[in-house]
PDB file of C-alpha atoms in Angstrom:
ATOM      1  CA  MET A  22      -0.065  -0.365   0.012  1.00 51.00           C
ATOM      2  CA  LYS A  23       1.169   3.274  -0.772  1.00 66.00           C
ATOM      3  CA  ASN A  24       2.108   5.910   2.126  1.00 85.00           C
ATOM      4  CA  ARG A  25      -0.781   7.596   3.453  1.00 87.00           C
ATOM      5  CA  LYS A  26      -0.562  11.004   4.189  1.00 93.00           C
ATOM      6  CA  GLY A  27      -1.981  13.360   6.382  1.00 94.00           C
ATOM      7  CA  ILE A  28      -3.406  16.888   6.490  1.00 96.00           C
ATOM      8  CA  LEU A  29      -3.719  18.950   9.551  1.00 97.00           C
ATOM      9  CA  LEU A  30      -5.930  22.126   9.245  1.00 96.00           C
ATOM     10  CA  ALA A  31      -5.142  24.614  12.051  1.00 95.00           C
ATOM     11  CA  GLY A  32      -6.251  27.552  10.410  1.00 89.00           C
ATOM     12  CA  GLY A  33      -9.430  29.882  10.691  1.00 83.00           C
ATOM     13  CA  SER A  34      -9.832  32.771  12.905  1.00 81.00           C
ATOM     14  CA  GLY A  35     -11.321  31.417  15.620  1.00 83.00           C
ATOM     15  CA  THR A  36     -13.813  34.197  16.128  1.00 80.00           C
ATOM     16  CA  ARG A  37     -16.226  31.622  18.494  1.00 80.00           C
ATOM     17  CA  LEU A  38     -13.341  32.106  20.854  1.00 83.00           C
ATOM     18  CA  HIS A  39     -12.563  35.766  20.667  1.00 86.00           C
ATOM     19  CA  PRO A  40     -10.943  37.900  22.314  1.00 89.00           C
ATOM     20  CA  VAL A  41      -8.164  35.085  23.198  1.00 87.00           C
ATOM     21  CA  THR A  42      -7.734  34.070  19.693  1.00 87.00           C
ATOM     22  CA  LYS A  43      -6.672  37.408  18.708  1.00 88.00           C
ATOM     23  CA  VAL A  44      -3.351  36.882  20.024  1.00 89.00           C
ATOM     24  CA  ILE A  45      -3.009  33.052  19.477  1.00 90.00           C
ATOM     25  CA  SER A  46      -4.545  30.118  17.392  1.00 92.00           C
ATOM     26  CA  LYS A  47      -7.627  28.496  18.885  1.00 93.00           C
ATOM     27  CA  GLN A  48      -5.479  25.123  17.897  1.00 95.00           C
ATOM     28  CA  MET A  49      -2.329  26.097  20.554  1.00 96.00           C
ATOM     29  CA  LEU A  50      -4.824  26.811  23.184  1.00 94.00           C
ATOM     30  CA  PRO A  51      -4.218  24.333  26.570  1.00 94.00           C
ATOM     31  CA  LEU A  52      -6.579  21.405  26.515  1.00 92.00           C
ATOM     32  CA  TYR A  53      -5.873  19.697  29.945  1.00 92.00           C
ATOM     33  CA  ASP A  54      -2.325  19.440  29.879  1.00 94.00           C
ATOM     34  CA  LYS A  55      -1.207  19.710  26.060  1.00 95.00           C
ATOM     35  CA  PRO A  56      -1.893  22.273  23.065  1.00 96.00           C
ATOM     36  CA  MET A  57      -5.609  21.393  21.233  1.00 95.00           C
ATOM     37  CA  ILE A  58      -3.687  20.430  18.061  1.00 97.00           C
ATOM     38  CA  TYR A  59      -1.662  17.400  19.604  1.00 97.00           C
ATOM     39  CA  TYR A  60      -5.074  15.510  19.976  1.00 94.00           C
ATOM     40  CA  SER A  61      -5.593  15.898  16.509  1.00 94.00           C
ATOM     41  CA  MET A  62      -2.330  14.849  15.434  1.00 96.00           C
ATOM     42  CA  SER A  63      -2.368  11.954  17.466  1.00 94.00           C
ATOM     43  CA  ILE A  64      -5.598  10.780  15.266  1.00 92.00           C
ATOM     44  CA  LEU A  65      -3.431  10.922  12.148  1.00 93.00           C
ATOM     45  CA  MET A  66      -0.642   8.906  14.291  1.00 93.00           C
ATOM     46  CA  MET A  67      -3.024   6.420  15.513  1.00 90.00           C
ATOM     47  CA  ALA A  68      -4.188   5.847  12.022  1.00 88.00           C
ATOM     48  CA  GLY A  69      -0.644   4.892  11.192  1.00 89.00           C
ATOM     49  CA  ILE A  70       0.210   8.324   9.331  1.00 92.00           C
ATOM     50  CA  LYS A  71       3.551   9.200   9.343  1.00 95.00           C
ATOM     51  CA  ASP A  72       3.604  11.815   6.788  1.00 97.00           C
ATOM     52  CA  ILE A  73       1.867  15.117   7.383  1.00 98.00           C
ATOM     53  CA  ILE A  74       1.062  18.730   6.374  1.00 98.00           C
ATOM     54  CA  ILE A  75       0.103  21.286   8.695  1.00 98.00           C
ATOM     55  CA  ILE A  76      -1.620  24.282   7.223  1.00 98.00           C
ATOM     56  CA  SER A  77      -2.250  27.221   8.822  1.00 97.00           C
ATOM     57  CA  THR A  78      -2.531  31.054   8.853  1.00 95.00           C
ATOM     58  CA  PRO A  79       0.327  33.358   8.447  1.00 96.00           C
ATOM     59  CA  ARG A  80       0.572  34.931  11.404  1.00 95.00           C
ATOM     60  CA  ASP A  81       0.358  31.208  13.338  1.00 96.00           C
ATOM     61  CA  ILE A  82       2.380  29.010  11.250  1.00 97.00           C
ATOM     62  CA  ILE A  83       5.400  29.825  12.894  1.00 97.00           C
ATOM     63  CA  PHE A  84       3.826  28.668  16.311  1.00 96.00           C
ATOM     64  CA  PHE A  85       3.175  25.306  14.787  1.00 98.00           C
ATOM     65  CA  LYS A  86       6.768  24.947  13.597  1.00 98.00           C
ATOM     66  CA  ASN A  87       8.134  25.793  16.906  1.00 97.00           C
ATOM     67  CA  LEU A  88       6.307  23.483  18.569  1.00 97.00           C
ATOM     68  CA  PHE A  89       6.358  20.442  16.570  1.00 97.00           C
ATOM     69  CA  GLY A  90       9.609  21.333  14.110  1.00 98.00           C
ATOM     70  CA  SER A  91      10.162  18.488  11.885  1.00 98.00           C
ATOM     71  CA  GLY A  92       8.623  15.823  13.561  1.00 98.00           C
ATOM     72  CA  LYS A  93      11.298  13.746  14.471  1.00 97.00           C
ATOM     73  CA  ASN A  94      11.090  13.849  18.112  1.00 96.00           C
ATOM     74  CA  PHE A  95       7.221  12.138  17.324  1.00 96.00           C
ATOM     75  CA  GLY A  96       8.719   9.552  14.720  1.00 97.00           C
ATOM     76  CA  ILE A  97       6.932  11.561  11.775  1.00 98.00           C
ATOM     77  CA  ASN A  98       7.434  13.818   9.083  1.00 98.00           C
ATOM     78  CA  LEU A  99       6.372  16.905   9.323  1.00 98.00           C
ATOM     79  CA  SER A 100       5.549  19.747   6.132  1.00 98.00           C
ATOM     80  CA  TYR A 101       3.797  22.929   6.547  1.00 98.00           C
ATOM     81  CA  GLU A 102       1.910  25.302   4.145  1.00 98.00           C
ATOM     82  CA  VAL A 103       0.318  28.944   4.663  1.00 97.00           C
ATOM     83  CA  GLN A 104      -3.474  29.420   4.029  1.00 95.00           C
ATOM     84  CA  GLU A 105      -3.714  33.194   3.425  1.00 94.00           C
ATOM     85  CA  GLU A 106      -7.367  33.372   4.306  1.00 91.00           C
ATOM     86  CA  PRO A 107      -9.659  31.298   6.188  1.00 86.00           C
ATOM     87  CA  LYS A 108     -11.626  29.500   3.260  1.00 86.00           C
ATOM     88  CA  GLY A 109     -12.043  26.075   4.311  1.00 83.00           C
ATOM     89  CA  ILE A 110     -11.597  22.135   3.724  1.00 84.00           C
ATOM     90  CA  ALA A 111     -11.955  22.475   0.217  1.00 85.00           C
ATOM     91  CA  GLN A 112      -9.009  25.242   0.155  1.00 92.00           C
ATOM     92  CA  ALA A 113      -6.882  22.982   2.493  1.00 92.00           C
ATOM     93  CA  LEU A 114      -7.193  19.937   0.029  1.00 92.00           C
ATOM     94  CA  ILE A 115      -6.148  22.117  -3.030  1.00 95.00           C
ATOM     95  CA  ILE A 116      -3.291  23.565  -0.850  1.00 97.00           C
ATOM     96  CA  ALA A 117      -1.871  19.871   0.177  1.00 97.00           C
ATOM     97  CA  GLU A 118      -2.243  18.674  -3.636  1.00 96.00           C
ATOM     98  CA  LYS A 119       1.251  18.420  -4.370  1.00 97.00           C
ATOM     99  CA  PHE A 120       2.064  17.140  -0.872  1.00 97.00           C
ATOM    100  CA  VAL A 121      -0.145  14.265  -0.966  1.00 95.00           C
ATOM    101  CA  GLY A 122      -0.015  13.418  -4.822  1.00 94.00           C
ATOM    102  CA  LYS A 123      -1.455  10.196  -5.310  1.00 91.00           C
ATOM    103  CA  SER A 124      -1.205   8.697  -2.243  1.00 90.00           C
ATOM    104  CA  PRO A 125      -4.066   7.907  -0.185  1.00 88.00           C
ATOM    105  CA  MET A 126      -4.682  10.365   2.511  1.00 89.00           C
ATOM    106  CA  ALA A 127      -6.683  11.692   5.688  1.00 90.00           C
ATOM    107  CA  LEU A 128      -7.615  15.057   6.794  1.00 91.00           C
ATOM    108  CA  MET A 129      -8.073  16.439  10.554  1.00 93.00           C
ATOM    109  CA  LEU A 130      -9.154  19.617  11.898  1.00 92.00           C
ATOM    110  CA  GLY A 131      -6.649  20.598  14.266  1.00 93.00           C
ATOM    111  CA  ASP A 132      -9.679  21.484  16.846  1.00 90.00           C
ATOM    112  CA  ASN A 133     -11.782  18.389  16.662  1.00 86.00           C
ATOM    113  CA  PHE A 134     -11.399  15.547  19.285  1.00 83.00           C
ATOM    114  CA  PHE A 135     -12.199  12.161  18.249  1.00 83.00           C
ATOM    115  CA  TYR A 136     -12.173   9.643  20.933  1.00 81.00           C
ATOM    116  CA  GLY A 137     -14.022   5.880  22.207  1.00 83.00           C
ATOM    117  CA  SER A 138     -13.822   2.484  22.669  1.00 87.00           C
ATOM    118  CA  ASN A 139     -11.951   0.818  19.665  1.00 89.00           C
ATOM    119  CA  LEU A 140     -10.688   4.222  18.315  1.00 87.00           C
ATOM    120  CA  GLU A 141      -7.420   2.772  17.117  1.00 85.00           C
ATOM    121  CA  GLU A 142      -8.751  -0.025  15.311  1.00 88.00           C
ATOM    122  CA  ILE A 143     -11.735   1.857  13.712  1.00 86.00           C
ATOM    123  CA  LEU A 144      -8.733   4.502  12.488  1.00 83.00           C
ATOM    124  CA  ILE A 145      -6.760   1.492  10.555  1.00 82.00           C
ATOM    125  CA  SER A 146      -9.491  -0.398   9.497  1.00 84.00           C
ATOM    126  CA  SER A 147     -11.056   2.500   7.475  1.00 81.00           C
ATOM    127  CA  SER A 148      -7.609   3.518   6.273  1.00 76.00           C
ATOM    128  CA  LYS A 149      -7.202   0.100   4.691  1.00 77.00           C
ATOM    129  CA  LYS A 150     -10.272   0.242   2.718  1.00 75.00           C
ATOM    130  CA  ASN A 151     -10.149   1.460  -0.930  1.00 70.00           C
ATOM    131  CA  ILE A 152     -13.107   4.132  -0.098  1.00 70.00           C
ATOM    132  CA  SER A 153     -13.266   7.088   1.699  1.00 70.00           C
ATOM    133  CA  THR A 154     -14.392   7.627   4.888  1.00 76.00           C
ATOM    134  CA  ILE A 155     -15.794  11.232   6.883  1.00 80.00           C
ATOM    135  CA  PHE A 156     -16.030  10.903  10.592  1.00 81.00           C
ATOM    136  CA  ALA A 157     -18.546  13.390  11.511  1.00 81.00           C
ATOM    137  CA  TYR A 158     -20.844  14.424  14.280  1.00 80.00           C
ATOM    138  CA  GLU A 159     -24.265  15.875  14.345  1.00 84.00           C
ATOM    139  CA  VAL A 160     -24.716  19.242  15.901  1.00 88.00           C
ATOM    140  CA  ASN A 161     -27.542  21.562  17.561  1.00 90.00           C
ATOM    141  CA  ASP A 162     -26.328  24.801  15.650  1.00 90.00           C
ATOM    142  CA  PRO A 163     -24.917  23.561  11.992  1.00 88.00           C
ATOM    143  CA  THR A 164     -24.458  27.061  10.742  1.00 89.00           C
ATOM    144  CA  ARG A 165     -21.609  27.518  12.904  1.00 83.00           C
ATOM    145  CA  TYR A 166     -19.453  24.456  11.356  1.00 82.00           C
ATOM    146  CA  GLY A 167     -18.551  22.561   8.517  1.00 82.00           C
ATOM    147  CA  ILE A 168     -21.216  20.384   6.880  1.00 87.00           C
ATOM    148  CA  ILE A 169     -21.495  17.069   5.270  1.00 88.00           C
ATOM    149  CA  SER A 170     -24.079  16.827   2.695  1.00 87.00           C
ATOM    150  CA  CYS A 171     -25.343  13.562   1.902  1.00 88.00           C
ATOM    151  CA  ASP A 172     -27.525  11.972  -0.909  1.00 92.00           C
ATOM    152  CA  LYS A 173     -30.419   9.533  -0.100  1.00 93.00           C
ATOM    153  CA  ASN A 174     -27.914   6.750   0.115  1.00 91.00           C
ATOM    154  CA  GLY A 175     -25.943   8.488   2.610  1.00 84.00           C
ATOM    155  CA  ILE A 176     -22.999   9.333   0.062  1.00 84.00           C
ATOM    156  CA  PRO A 177     -21.515  12.364   1.038  1.00 86.00           C
ATOM    157  CA  TYR A 178     -21.328  15.132  -2.045  1.00 87.00           C
ATOM    158  CA  LYS A 179     -20.925  18.550  -0.849  1.00 86.00           C
ATOM    159  CA  ILE A 180     -18.959  20.149   2.302  1.00 83.00           C
ATOM    160  CA  SER A 181     -20.372  23.679   2.716  1.00 85.00           C
ATOM    161  CA  GLU A 182     -18.510  26.241   5.608  1.00 79.00           C
ATOM    162  CA  LYS A 183     -20.644  27.593   7.956  1.00 83.00           C
ATOM    163  CA  PRO A 184     -23.857  27.483   5.626  1.00 87.00           C
ATOM    164  CA  LYS A 185     -26.486  30.165   6.174  1.00 88.00           C
ATOM    165  CA  LYS A 186     -29.381  27.460   5.420  1.00 85.00           C
ATOM    166  CA  PRO A 187     -28.160  24.151   6.503  1.00 80.00           C
TER     167      PRO A 187
END
């Protein structure tokens, strides 16, 4: 199997957490004893992904470079790219296109948390299939999030960033 690649999107402006995110990325905010982004990074690592690109804002990319460096201390290889404006997941995929090439890939948001029994098994099993898998969660206020639209068979066909009418 080709070497799988990971995209870790750590951009956005964090408006829901202002004023603290006026000076620091929300993904760098502490959650228990680590920056929030550690939890997202660990999901990619649990899935066996060792080549990861972190995409962030021009202001914040340096913080991630200082935090993770090359990734060597974590047993992974890290690359970095800037997303000039917060234009969401679709643009992140375009930014990472050259990095990913024709490799299978996973995209993780830097402010998401996945947990549960057998999570590692589920991640590894999903990564071995020759299909795309999207992990999502139903929320009460979809206008505040990226939304996956599915057809009547449950097949995703669109991602909308913070839709006004989901």
